Amino acid sequence: MARPFIVPLLLILNSTYAQTNSELKPGDTLKYTPKSHHPSWISIQSGDANLGVALFMEGKKLKEQDDSRGIKSVERFYFIPEKGKKYQVKVWAKSYAEKSKPAKVSITESKNVTVLDGRFSPDQLVEDLRTFRSIREKANSGLYVYRTRKEIDSIYQQAETEARNSNNIFDFYKVIAHVTGFEGSCHNYTDLPNHASYYLTQKPEYLPVTLKNVDGRLLQDSKDVALPLGAEILSVNGVPAKEMISRFSTYYFSDGYSMPYKETAGFERGMLDKFYIEFGTHKNYVISYRWNGTVKEVSLPGISLDNFKKLQDSRYSLVFDKKLLSEKYSFTKEGEGIYRLSLRGFDFATGKEDPAYKKFSVFLDQMMDTLEREKIENLIIDLRGNTGGTGALYEKVFSFFTPRPFRDSQYAYTLFNEVPMEEKLVITPLFLSNGVKDKHGLNAYLKQLYPKEVQGKYYWADDKNPSIMPNERTFKGQLYLLVDQRVASAASHLASLIKSYTNAVVIGKETVGGYYEHNGHLPLVYELPNTGIQTGFSIVHVIQDAQNLPDQKRGQGIIPHIKVQQTDQEFLDQTDVYLKTVSELRKQ
């Protein structure tokens, strides 16, 4: 007899309108028509897959959602139907449990939802922590790059004590996030099986303002709220701003010891979940702030999660970011005798055979046509916000600026070419898109890329790491390289080469990606057996083809020659302080 489908951790739903159980085969999309004509919560759950969902009205997509990162996936949203309109929910698996078996999916419509119960026994949490370490020891080539074995032993000893004393999944997640960040890789990832808000109260107890870290100051980042836009937040419910920044930083990861990204990312990416994991929800928020040189205090009631989402999605600083990141790449004139090449991501092509790569190559040739025709002597390369992507794209860019042949890396290696602890492995969308559906396909893939074993390390095949020649046409004028704390992976790799081998003046903030080395290329994701927390990391340790520089210490991101800072007024005016710095340099 078939075993009934049960999603762990979910408490009973009240006033259920409809419930449907289905199977979702790999590669398929499940279609569901809501049954209720009343406003209701739609909850979509699976113990076997990480789900993505979308809601359509009359064939038009209204929203798409992937709140759950883990296999024990719960997606929920509030549905308010319009009379006479036809609605449809589409459900697909973004990744499956190992072996890619069909996923059992439950869809429930109800008047109310209750919170997830994230409680586990101390023994279960300690087992998950020990499993977490075993995964790292066997599969993560970056584990001992920045930390000694003694340091790793010490942090796990402390973590085990904290795990035994954890009261719920949030307490344990804090422990395991701290250990994840201690390793020093921006490609590390550890997250809850479901969005944190699903474990939190549905009452109006969320922060009534938004925050942005501007050079170590927390500024109020919303218009039309009780506090002035740009007011410096000194404390919230007695927690000083510096302490908030420090505690928040443990949930975000960087290469080596770099801090700027860790200290800023949470206020842009984590206010909907990790802020409340760390600081909790409150009926009332006492906020101390400085405005026009005067310190003031205000007490404000909490707001609903939906209202906070709207506040976060409309925060003031997003206007500048959306404009900055509106195109993956562009080439613009910035004044007499100077152009700017903006590169916001390298994820728009999968490789040299991708039509998008060929289109980009044409774009770069046209850029050189313009620079040569107009005899341009100054060029800005703007990498701000570029979190990386395909190596072939950054290599193509650098070929227009390098005076010498270069390679992706001096060398790169993994600890294995047969995946360890495969029973905990999650087959991710990246593998599914490459036709890898189980551990056997993954092992074949690894053996092709990392065939050679030397003293317990499996090295990247020589034919995958060829010498790349400079382009026939290279720019020989003055370069200005703009980087910020978000620059990572392939983008920080490019930045390290530009700083290392060109005349570029580097302007901005230390990058999250490393200068000398990083773990990259190939991410694996594992699931912990009890909590369902997923943890991932890139398994390939890459020694980059960058030369030693006196201002670049091991464990740092790319350090700018000129660091930029933004005043409170420049924040309000949305001044581009990076371009302002270039302009001032050219006047000297």
Coordinates of C-alpha atoms in Angstrom, one line a residue:
M1 CA 0.0 0.0 0.0
A2 CA 1.3 3.5 -0.9
R3 CA 2.6 5.5 2.0
P4 CA 0.7 8.7 2.6
F5 CA 2.4 11.9 1.6
I6 CA 3.3 14.1 4.7
V7 CA 5.3 17.3 4.6
P8 CA 7.3 17.6 7.8
L9 CA 7.1 20.7 10.0
L10 CA 3.7 22.0 8.7
L11 CA 1.0 22.4 11.3
I12 CA -2.7 21.9 10.5
L13 CA -4.3 24.4 8.1
N14 CA -7.5 26.0 9.3
S15 CA -10.7 26.3 7.2
T16 CA -9.4 24.2 4.2
Y17 CA -11.2 25.0 1.0
A18 CA -9.5 22.4 -1.2
Q19 CA -6.6 20.0 -1.2
T20 CA -5.0 18.1 -4.1
N21 CA -2.2 15.6 -4.1
S22 CA -0.2 15.0 -7.4
E23 CA 3.0 13.7 -8.8
L24 CA 5.5 15.9 -10.6
K25 CA 7.8 14.1 -13.0
P26 CA 11.3 15.5 -13.8
G27 CA 11.1 18.1 -16.5
D28 CA 7.3 18.5 -16.2
T29 CA 5.1 21.4 -15.1
L30 CA 2.1 20.8 -12.9
K31 CA -1.0 23.0 -13.7
Y32 CA -3.6 23.7 -11.0
T33 CA -6.8 25.7 -11.2
P34 CA -7.8 27.3 -7.8
K35 CA -11.1 25.9 -6.5
S36 CA -12.1 28.7 -4.2
H37 CA -13.7 32.0 -5.3
H38 CA -12.8 33.6 -2.0
P39 CA -9.6 35.2 -0.9
S40 CA -7.4 32.4 0.4
W41 CA -3.9 31.2 1.0
I42 CA -2.5 28.7 -1.5
S43 CA 0.2 26.4 -0.1
I44 CA 2.2 24.2 -2.4
Q45 CA 4.5 21.6 -0.7
S46 CA 6.8 18.8 -1.5
G47 CA 9.2 16.6 0.5
D48 CA 11.0 15.5 -2.6
A49 CA 11.8 18.7 -4.6
N50 CA 12.6 22.4 -4.4
L51 CA 9.6 24.0 -6.1
G52 CA 9.1 27.0 -8.2
V53 CA 5.5 28.3 -8.6
A54 CA 3.8 31.0 -10.7
L55 CA 0.2 32.4 -10.7
F56 CA -1.4 33.3 -14.0
M57 CA -4.6 35.3 -14.7
E58 CA -6.2 34.9 -18.2
G59 CA -2.8 33.6 -19.3
K60 CA -0.8 36.5 -18.0
K61 CA 1.8 35.8 -15.3
L62 CA 1.0 37.8 -12.1
K63 CA 3.8 36.5 -9.9
E64 CA 6.6 33.9 -9.8
Q65 CA 8.0 32.6 -6.5
D66 CA 10.7 30.4 -5.1
D67 CA 10.8 31.2 -1.4
S68 CA 12.0 27.7 -0.3
R69 CA 15.6 26.8 -1.0
G70 CA 15.5 23.2 0.3
I71 CA 13.9 20.0 -0.9
K72 CA 11.3 20.0 1.9
S73 CA 9.7 22.9 0.0
V74 CA 6.8 25.0 1.0
E75 CA 5.6 27.9 -1.2
R76 CA 2.6 30.0 -0.2
F77 CA 0.9 33.2 -1.3
Y78 CA -2.3 35.0 -0.7
F79 CA -4.8 34.8 -3.6
I80 CA -7.5 37.4 -4.1
P81 CA -9.6 36.3 -7.2
E82 CA -11.4 38.8 -9.4
K83 CA -14.9 37.8 -10.3
G84 CA -15.2 36.2 -13.8
K85 CA -11.4 35.8 -14.3
K86 CA -9.7 32.5 -15.0
Y87 CA -6.6 31.7 -12.9
Q88 CA -4.0 29.0 -13.1
V89 CA -1.1 28.0 -10.9
K90 CA 2.0 26.4 -12.5
V91 CA 4.4 24.3 -10.4
W92 CA 7.7 22.9 -11.4
A93 CA 10.8 21.4 -9.7
K94 CA 13.9 23.6 -9.7
S95 CA 15.8 20.6 -8.2
Y96 CA 15.0 17.1 -7.0
A97 CA 16.3 14.8 -4.4
E98 CA 19.0 12.4 -5.5
K99 CA 17.9 9.9 -8.2
S100 CA 15.4 12.4 -9.7
K101 CA 12.3 10.4 -8.7
P102 CA 8.9 11.9 -9.3
A103 CA 8.1 14.5 -6.6
K104 CA 4.9 14.2 -4.6
V105 CA 3.2 17.6 -4.4
S106 CA 0.4 18.8 -2.2
I107 CA -1.7 21.9 -3.0
T108 CA -4.0 23.3 -0.3
E109 CA -6.3 26.3 -0.4
S110 CA -7.3 27.6 3.0
K111 CA -8.6 30.7 4.8
N112 CA -5.6 30.8 7.2
V113 CA -2.1 29.4 7.5
T114 CA -0.2 28.5 10.6
V115 CA 3.5 28.8 11.0
L116 CA 6.0 26.0 10.4
D117 CA 7.2 24.3 13.5
G118 CA 11.0 24.2 13.3
R119 CA 11.7 22.3 16.5
F120 CA 14.2 19.4 16.7
S121 CA 15.9 17.4 19.4
P122 CA 19.5 18.3 20.5
D123 CA 20.6 14.9 19.1
Q124 CA 19.1 15.6 15.7
L125 CA 20.8 19.0 15.5
V126 CA 24.2 17.6 16.5
E127 CA 23.8 14.8 13.9
D128 CA 23.1 17.5 11.3
L129 CA 26.2 19.5 12.4
R130 CA 28.4 16.4 12.2
T131 CA 27.0 15.5 8.8
F132 CA 27.7 19.1 7.7
R133 CA 31.4 18.8 8.8
S134 CA 31.8 15.4 7.1
I135 CA 30.5 16.9 3.8
R136 CA 33.0 19.7 4.1
E137 CA 35.9 17.5 4.9
K138 CA 35.3 15.1 2.0
A139 CA 34.1 17.5 -0.7
N140 CA 35.2 21.1 0.0
S141 CA 38.7 21.9 -1.4
G142 CA 38.5 25.3 0.2
L143 CA 38.0 24.2 3.8
Y144 CA 41.6 24.7 4.9
V145 CA 42.7 27.5 2.6
Y146 CA 42.2 30.3 5.0
R147 CA 41.8 28.3 8.3
T148 CA 44.1 25.9 10.0
R149 CA 42.8 22.5 11.1
K150 CA 43.2 23.7 14.7
E151 CA 40.9 26.7 14.0
I152 CA 38.3 24.5 12.2
D153 CA 38.4 22.0 15.1
S154 CA 37.9 24.8 17.6
I155 CA 34.9 26.4 15.8
Y156 CA 33.2 23.0 15.5
Q157 CA 33.7 22.2 19.1
Q158 CA 32.0 25.5 20.0
A159 CA 29.3 24.9 17.4
E160 CA 28.4 21.5 18.8
T161 CA 27.8 23.0 22.3
E162 CA 25.6 25.7 20.7
A163 CA 23.7 23.2 18.6
R164 CA 22.9 21.2 21.7
N165 CA 21.5 24.3 23.3
S166 CA 19.5 25.4 20.3
N167 CA 15.7 25.7 20.9
N168 CA 14.6 25.8 17.3
I169 CA 15.7 25.8 13.6
F170 CA 16.6 29.5 13.8
D171 CA 19.0 29.0 16.7
F172 CA 20.7 26.1 14.8
Y173 CA 20.8 28.0 11.5
K174 CA 22.7 30.8 13.3
V175 CA 25.3 28.3 14.4
I176 CA 25.7 26.7 11.0
A177 CA 25.7 30.0 9.1
H178 CA 28.6 31.2 11.3
V179 CA 30.6 28.0 10.5
T180 CA 29.8 28.4 6.8
G181 CA 31.2 31.9 6.7
F182 CA 34.3 31.1 8.7
E183 CA 35.6 29.0 5.8
G184 CA 36.0 32.1 3.5
S185 CA 34.3 31.5 0.2
C186 CA 31.7 33.8 -1.5
H187 CA 30.4 30.7 -3.3
N188 CA 29.4 29.1 0.0
Y189 CA 25.7 28.8 0.7
T190 CA 23.7 27.5 3.6
D191 CA 20.0 28.2 4.0
L192 CA 16.8 27.1 5.7
P193 CA 14.6 24.6 3.9
N194 CA 11.8 27.2 3.7
H195 CA 11.7 30.9 3.8
A196 CA 12.2 32.3 7.3
S197 CA 8.9 34.3 7.3
Y198 CA 7.0 30.9 7.2
Y199 CA 8.2 30.2 10.7
L200 CA 7.4 33.7 11.9
T201 CA 4.2 35.3 13.3
Q202 CA 1.5 36.5 10.9
K203 CA 0.9 39.5 13.3
P204 CA 1.9 43.1 12.4
E205 CA 5.3 42.9 14.1
Y206 CA 7.8 43.8 11.4
L207 CA 10.2 46.7 11.2
P208 CA 8.3 49.9 9.9
V209 CA 11.4 51.3 8.1
T210 CA 14.0 50.1 5.7
L211 CA 17.8 50.4 6.2
K212 CA 20.9 50.8 4.0
N213 CA 24.5 50.5 5.1
V214 CA 26.3 53.4 3.6
D215 CA 30.0 53.2 4.5
G216 CA 29.2 51.9 8.0
R217 CA 26.3 54.2 8.7
L218 CA 22.7 52.8 8.7
L219 CA 20.5 55.3 6.8
Q220 CA 16.7 55.2 6.6
D221 CA 15.9 54.1 3.1
S222 CA 12.2 54.7 2.6
K223 CA 10.1 57.7 1.6
D224 CA 6.8 58.4 3.2
V225 CA 7.5 56.8 6.6
A226 CA 7.7 58.4 10.1
L227 CA 11.4 58.9 9.9
P228 CA 13.1 61.3 7.5
L229 CA 14.7 59.7 4.4
G230 CA 18.4 59.5 4.9
A231 CA 18.2 59.8 8.7
E232 CA 21.1 57.9 10.4
I233 CA 19.7 55.1 12.5
L234 CA 21.7 54.8 15.7
S235 CA 19.8 51.9 17.4
V236 CA 16.7 49.8 17.1
N237 CA 15.2 48.5 20.3
G238 CA 18.5 49.2 22.1
V239 CA 20.7 47.4 19.6
P240 CA 23.3 49.8 18.3
A241 CA 23.8 50.2 14.5
K242 CA 27.3 48.8 14.6
E243 CA 26.1 45.7 16.4
M244 CA 23.3 45.2 13.9
I245 CA 25.8 45.4 11.0
S246 CA 28.2 42.9 12.8
R247 CA 25.5 40.4 13.7
F248 CA 23.8 40.6 10.3
S249 CA 27.2 40.0 8.5
T250 CA 27.4 36.4 9.7
Y251 CA 24.7 35.3 7.2
Y252 CA 26.7 36.4 4.1
F253 CA 29.9 35.0 2.8
S254 CA 33.0 36.3 1.1
D255 CA 36.3 35.0 -0.2
G256 CA 39.0 35.0 2.5
Y257 CA 38.6 37.8 5.0
S258 CA 36.9 40.4 2.9
M259 CA 34.2 42.3 4.9
P260 CA 32.4 45.1 2.8
Y261 CA 30.0 42.7 1.1
K262 CA 29.2 40.8 4.3
E263 CA 28.4 44.1 6.1
T264 CA 26.2 45.6 3.4
A265 CA 24.4 42.6 1.7
G266 CA 21.9 41.9 4.5
F267 CA 20.3 45.3 4.3
E268 CA 19.7 44.8 0.6
R269 CA 18.9 41.0 0.5
G270 CA 18.1 39.8 4.0
M271 CA 15.6 42.2 5.5
L272 CA 12.7 39.9 4.7
D273 CA 14.1 36.9 6.5
K274 CA 17.5 37.0 8.1
F275 CA 16.9 40.3 10.0
Y276 CA 14.1 38.6 11.9
I277 CA 16.1 35.4 12.5
E278 CA 18.7 37.5 14.2
F279 CA 16.7 40.2 15.9
G280 CA 13.1 38.8 16.1
T281 CA 9.8 40.5 15.5
H282 CA 8.3 43.0 17.9
K283 CA 5.0 44.7 18.5
N284 CA 6.9 48.0 18.9
Y285 CA 10.1 49.5 17.6
V286 CA 12.0 52.2 19.5
I287 CA 14.3 53.8 17.0
S288 CA 17.1 56.3 17.9
Y289 CA 18.3 58.4 15.0
R290 CA 20.3 61.4 14.0
W291 CA 18.9 64.1 11.8
N292 CA 20.3 67.6 11.0
G293 CA 22.8 67.1 13.8
T294 CA 20.2 66.3 16.5
V295 CA 19.6 62.9 18.1
K296 CA 16.0 61.9 18.3
E297 CA 13.9 58.9 19.4
V298 CA 10.6 57.6 18.1
S299 CA 8.5 54.6 19.0
L300 CA 6.6 53.0 16.1
P301 CA 4.3 50.0 16.0
G302 CA 5.3 47.0 13.9
I303 CA 3.7 46.5 10.4
S304 CA 2.5 43.4 8.6
L305 CA 5.0 41.3 6.6
D306 CA 3.2 42.1 3.3
N307 CA 3.5 45.9 4.1
F308 CA 7.2 45.4 4.9
K309 CA 7.7 43.6 1.6
K310 CA 6.2 46.5 -0.2
L311 CA 8.4 48.9 1.8
Q312 CA 11.5 46.9 0.9
D313 CA 10.6 46.6 -2.7
S314 CA 10.1 50.4 -3.1
R315 CA 13.1 51.5 -1.0
Y316 CA 14.8 54.7 -2.2
S317 CA 18.2 53.3 -3.1
L318 CA 16.7 50.8 -5.5
V319 CA 16.1 53.6 -8.0
F320 CA 19.8 54.0 -8.5
D321 CA 20.5 50.3 -8.5
K322 CA 17.8 49.5 -11.0
K323 CA 19.2 52.1 -13.4
L324 CA 22.8 50.9 -12.8
L325 CA 21.9 47.2 -13.4
S326 CA 19.3 47.7 -16.2
E327 CA 21.5 46.2 -18.9
K328 CA 24.0 43.3 -18.7
Y329 CA 26.4 45.3 -20.8
S330 CA 26.6 48.7 -22.4
F331 CA 29.0 51.2 -24.0
T332 CA 28.4 54.9 -23.3
K333 CA 30.2 58.2 -23.8
E334 CA 30.9 59.8 -20.5
G335 CA 32.5 63.1 -21.6
E336 CA 35.0 64.4 -24.0
G337 CA 37.6 61.8 -24.8
I338 CA 36.2 59.1 -22.4
Y339 CA 33.8 56.1 -22.7
R340 CA 32.5 53.6 -20.2
L341 CA 32.2 49.8 -20.8
S342 CA 29.6 48.6 -18.2
L343 CA 29.6 44.9 -17.5
R344 CA 26.8 43.9 -14.9
G345 CA 27.0 40.1 -15.2
F346 CA 28.5 37.3 -17.1
D347 CA 25.5 35.0 -16.8
F348 CA 23.9 35.9 -20.2
A349 CA 25.7 33.2 -22.1
T350 CA 26.7 29.6 -21.2
G351 CA 29.8 29.4 -23.4
K352 CA 31.4 30.1 -26.7
E353 CA 28.8 28.2 -28.7
D354 CA 26.0 30.3 -27.2
P355 CA 24.5 32.9 -29.7
A356 CA 24.6 35.4 -26.8
Y357 CA 28.4 35.0 -26.7
K358 CA 28.8 35.7 -30.4
K359 CA 26.5 38.8 -30.1
F360 CA 28.7 40.0 -27.2
S361 CA 31.9 39.5 -29.3
V362 CA 30.4 41.6 -32.0
F363 CA 29.6 44.3 -29.4
L364 CA 33.2 44.3 -28.2
D365 CA 34.5 44.6 -31.8
Q366 CA 32.2 47.6 -32.3
M367 CA 33.5 49.1 -29.1
M368 CA 37.0 48.9 -30.4
D369 CA 35.9 50.4 -33.7
T370 CA 34.6 53.5 -31.8
L371 CA 37.6 53.8 -29.6
E372 CA 40.0 53.6 -32.6
R373 CA 37.9 55.9 -34.8
E374 CA 37.6 58.6 -32.2
K375 CA 41.2 58.1 -30.9
I376 CA 39.9 57.7 -27.4
E377 CA 42.6 57.7 -24.7
N378 CA 40.5 57.0 -21.6
L379 CA 38.2 54.1 -20.9
I380 CA 36.2 53.2 -17.8
I381 CA 35.5 49.5 -17.2
D382 CA 32.5 49.4 -14.8
L383 CA 32.1 46.1 -13.0
R384 CA 29.8 47.3 -10.1
G385 CA 27.1 44.8 -9.2
N386 CA 28.7 42.1 -11.4
T387 CA 28.4 38.8 -9.4
G388 CA 30.0 36.7 -12.1
G389 CA 29.0 33.9 -14.5
T390 CA 30.6 32.2 -17.4
G391 CA 34.4 32.3 -17.6
A392 CA 34.5 32.5 -21.4
L393 CA 32.9 36.0 -21.2
Y394 CA 35.4 37.6 -18.8
E395 CA 38.2 36.0 -20.8
K396 CA 36.9 37.5 -24.0
V397 CA 36.8 40.9 -22.3
F398 CA 40.3 40.7 -20.9
S399 CA 41.7 39.8 -24.4
F400 CA 41.0 43.4 -25.5
F401 CA 43.1 44.8 -22.6
T402 CA 46.0 42.4 -21.9
P403 CA 49.5 42.9 -23.4
R404 CA 50.3 39.2 -22.7
P405 CA 48.8 35.8 -23.0
F406 CA 46.9 34.6 -20.0
R407 CA 45.1 31.5 -18.6
D408 CA 42.0 31.1 -16.5
S409 CA 44.2 29.8 -13.7
Q410 CA 47.7 28.7 -12.9
Y411 CA 46.0 25.5 -11.8
A412 CA 42.7 24.3 -10.3
Y413 CA 41.8 21.1 -8.4
T414 CA 39.1 19.2 -6.5
L415 CA 39.4 16.6 -3.7
F416 CA 37.6 14.0 -5.8
N417 CA 36.3 13.0 -9.2
E418 CA 33.6 10.6 -7.7
V419 CA 31.2 12.5 -5.6
P420 CA 31.3 11.6 -1.9
M421 CA 28.3 11.3 0.4
E422 CA 26.0 11.0 -2.6
E423 CA 23.0 10.0 -0.5
K424 CA 22.9 13.6 0.8
L425 CA 23.5 15.2 -2.7
V426 CA 20.8 17.4 -4.2
I427 CA 20.6 17.3 -8.0
T428 CA 20.4 21.1 -8.8
P429 CA 18.9 22.9 -11.8
L430 CA 22.4 23.5 -13.0
F431 CA 23.0 19.7 -13.3
L432 CA 19.5 19.0 -14.7
S433 CA 20.1 21.6 -17.4
N434 CA 23.3 19.8 -18.4
G435 CA 21.6 16.4 -18.6
V436 CA 23.0 15.3 -15.2
K437 CA 20.2 13.5 -13.4
D438 CA 22.0 11.4 -10.8
K439 CA 25.4 10.6 -9.2
H440 CA 26.5 8.4 -12.1
G441 CA 26.1 11.2 -14.6
L442 CA 27.8 13.6 -12.2
N443 CA 30.8 11.2 -11.7
A444 CA 31.2 10.9 -15.5
Y445 CA 31.2 14.7 -15.8
L446 CA 33.8 15.0 -13.1
K447 CA 36.1 12.4 -14.6
Q448 CA 36.1 14.3 -17.8
L449 CA 37.0 17.6 -16.2
Y450 CA 39.3 16.4 -13.5
P451 CA 41.0 13.3 -14.7
K452 CA 44.5 13.6 -13.1
E453 CA 45.1 12.7 -9.5
V454 CA 48.3 13.9 -7.8
Q455 CA 48.7 13.4 -4.0
G456 CA 45.0 13.3 -3.3
K457 CA 44.0 16.2 -5.5
Y458 CA 42.3 16.0 -8.9
Y459 CA 43.6 18.6 -11.3
W460 CA 41.7 20.4 -14.1
A461 CA 42.5 18.9 -17.5
D462 CA 45.1 20.9 -19.4
D463 CA 42.9 21.2 -22.5
K464 CA 40.2 22.9 -20.4
N465 CA 42.7 25.6 -19.3
P466 CA 44.4 26.8 -22.5
S467 CA 46.6 29.9 -23.0
I468 CA 44.5 32.8 -24.3
M469 CA 46.1 35.2 -26.6
P470 CA 45.5 39.0 -26.7
N471 CA 43.1 40.2 -29.3
E472 CA 44.5 41.5 -32.5
R473 CA 43.3 44.9 -31.3
T474 CA 43.9 46.0 -27.7
F475 CA 43.1 49.2 -26.0
K476 CA 46.4 51.0 -25.0
G477 CA 45.0 54.1 -23.3
Q478 CA 44.3 54.9 -19.7
L479 CA 41.9 52.5 -17.9
Y480 CA 39.8 53.2 -14.9
L481 CA 38.3 50.1 -13.2
L482 CA 35.2 50.6 -11.0
V483 CA 34.5 47.8 -8.5
D484 CA 32.2 47.5 -5.5
Q485 CA 31.6 45.0 -2.7
R486 CA 29.3 42.9 -4.9
V487 CA 31.9 42.0 -7.6
A488 CA 32.4 38.3 -7.4
S489 CA 33.5 35.1 -9.1
A490 CA 34.2 35.6 -12.8
A491 CA 33.9 39.4 -12.4
S492 CA 36.4 39.6 -9.5
H493 CA 38.7 37.2 -11.5
L494 CA 38.6 39.7 -14.4
A495 CA 39.2 42.6 -11.9
S496 CA 42.3 40.8 -10.5
L497 CA 43.7 40.4 -14.0
I498 CA 43.0 44.0 -15.0
K499 CA 44.6 45.3 -11.8
S500 CA 47.5 42.9 -12.1
Y501 CA 48.5 43.4 -15.8
T502 CA 47.2 46.8 -17.0
N503 CA 47.6 50.5 -16.1
A504 CA 44.1 50.7 -14.6
V505 CA 43.4 52.9 -11.7
V506 CA 41.1 50.8 -9.5
I507 CA 38.3 52.9 -7.9
G508 CA 35.6 51.7 -5.4
K509 CA 35.4 49.2 -2.6
E510 CA 37.1 45.9 -1.8
T511 CA 35.4 43.1 -3.8
V512 CA 33.7 40.0 -2.3
G513 CA 35.7 37.8 -4.7
G514 CA 39.3 37.1 -4.1
Y515 CA 42.4 38.5 -5.8
Y516 CA 44.7 35.5 -5.7
E517 CA 42.5 32.5 -5.5
H518 CA 38.9 31.3 -4.9
N519 CA 36.7 28.3 -4.9
G520 CA 34.6 28.3 -8.0
H521 CA 33.6 26.5 -11.3
L522 CA 31.3 23.8 -10.0
P523 CA 28.8 24.1 -7.2
L524 CA 27.5 21.1 -5.3
V525 CA 24.5 21.2 -2.9
Y526 CA 23.9 18.8 0.0
E527 CA 20.9 18.4 2.3
L528 CA 21.2 17.7 6.0
P529 CA 19.2 14.7 7.1
N530 CA 17.0 16.1 10.0
T531 CA 16.5 19.8 9.5
G532 CA 16.5 19.7 5.7
I533 CA 18.9 22.7 5.6
Q534 CA 20.8 22.8 2.4
T535 CA 24.4 23.7 2.1
G536 CA 26.5 24.2 -1.0
F537 CA 29.9 25.3 -2.1
S538 CA 32.0 25.3 -5.2
I539 CA 34.3 22.3 -5.2
V540 CA 37.2 23.6 -7.4
H541 CA 40.0 25.6 -5.8
V542 CA 41.3 28.0 -8.4
I543 CA 44.8 29.7 -8.2
Q544 CA 44.3 32.7 -10.4
D545 CA 46.8 34.0 -13.0
A546 CA 47.5 37.2 -11.1
Q547 CA 50.9 38.5 -10.0
N548 CA 51.9 39.4 -6.4
L549 CA 51.2 43.1 -5.6
P550 CA 52.4 44.9 -2.4
D551 CA 48.9 46.2 -1.7
Q552 CA 47.2 42.8 -2.1
K553 CA 47.5 40.5 0.9
R554 CA 46.3 36.9 0.7
G555 CA 42.7 36.6 1.7
Q556 CA 41.7 40.0 0.3
G557 CA 39.4 40.9 -2.5
I558 CA 40.6 43.3 -5.1
I559 CA 41.7 46.4 -3.2
P560 CA 41.0 49.7 -4.9
H561 CA 43.7 52.3 -5.4
I562 CA 41.2 54.9 -4.5
K563 CA 38.4 54.1 -2.1
V564 CA 35.1 55.9 -2.5
Q565 CA 32.7 57.0 0.2
Q566 CA 29.3 58.6 -0.1
T567 CA 28.1 61.5 2.1
D568 CA 24.5 61.6 3.4
Q569 CA 23.7 64.4 0.9
E570 CA 25.1 62.3 -2.0
F571 CA 22.9 59.4 -0.9
L572 CA 19.9 61.7 -1.0
D573 CA 20.9 63.2 -4.3
Q574 CA 21.8 59.7 -5.7
T575 CA 25.1 61.0 -6.8
D576 CA 27.3 58.5 -8.7
V577 CA 30.4 59.0 -6.5
Y578 CA 32.4 56.5 -8.7
L579 CA 32.0 58.5 -11.9
K580 CA 32.5 61.7 -9.9
T581 CA 35.9 60.3 -8.7
V582 CA 37.0 59.5 -12.3
S583 CA 36.0 63.1 -13.3
E584 CA 38.0 64.6 -10.5
L585 CA 41.1 62.4 -11.3
R586 CA 41.0 63.6 -14.9
K587 CA 41.0 67.2 -13.9
Q588 CA 44.2 66.8 -11.8

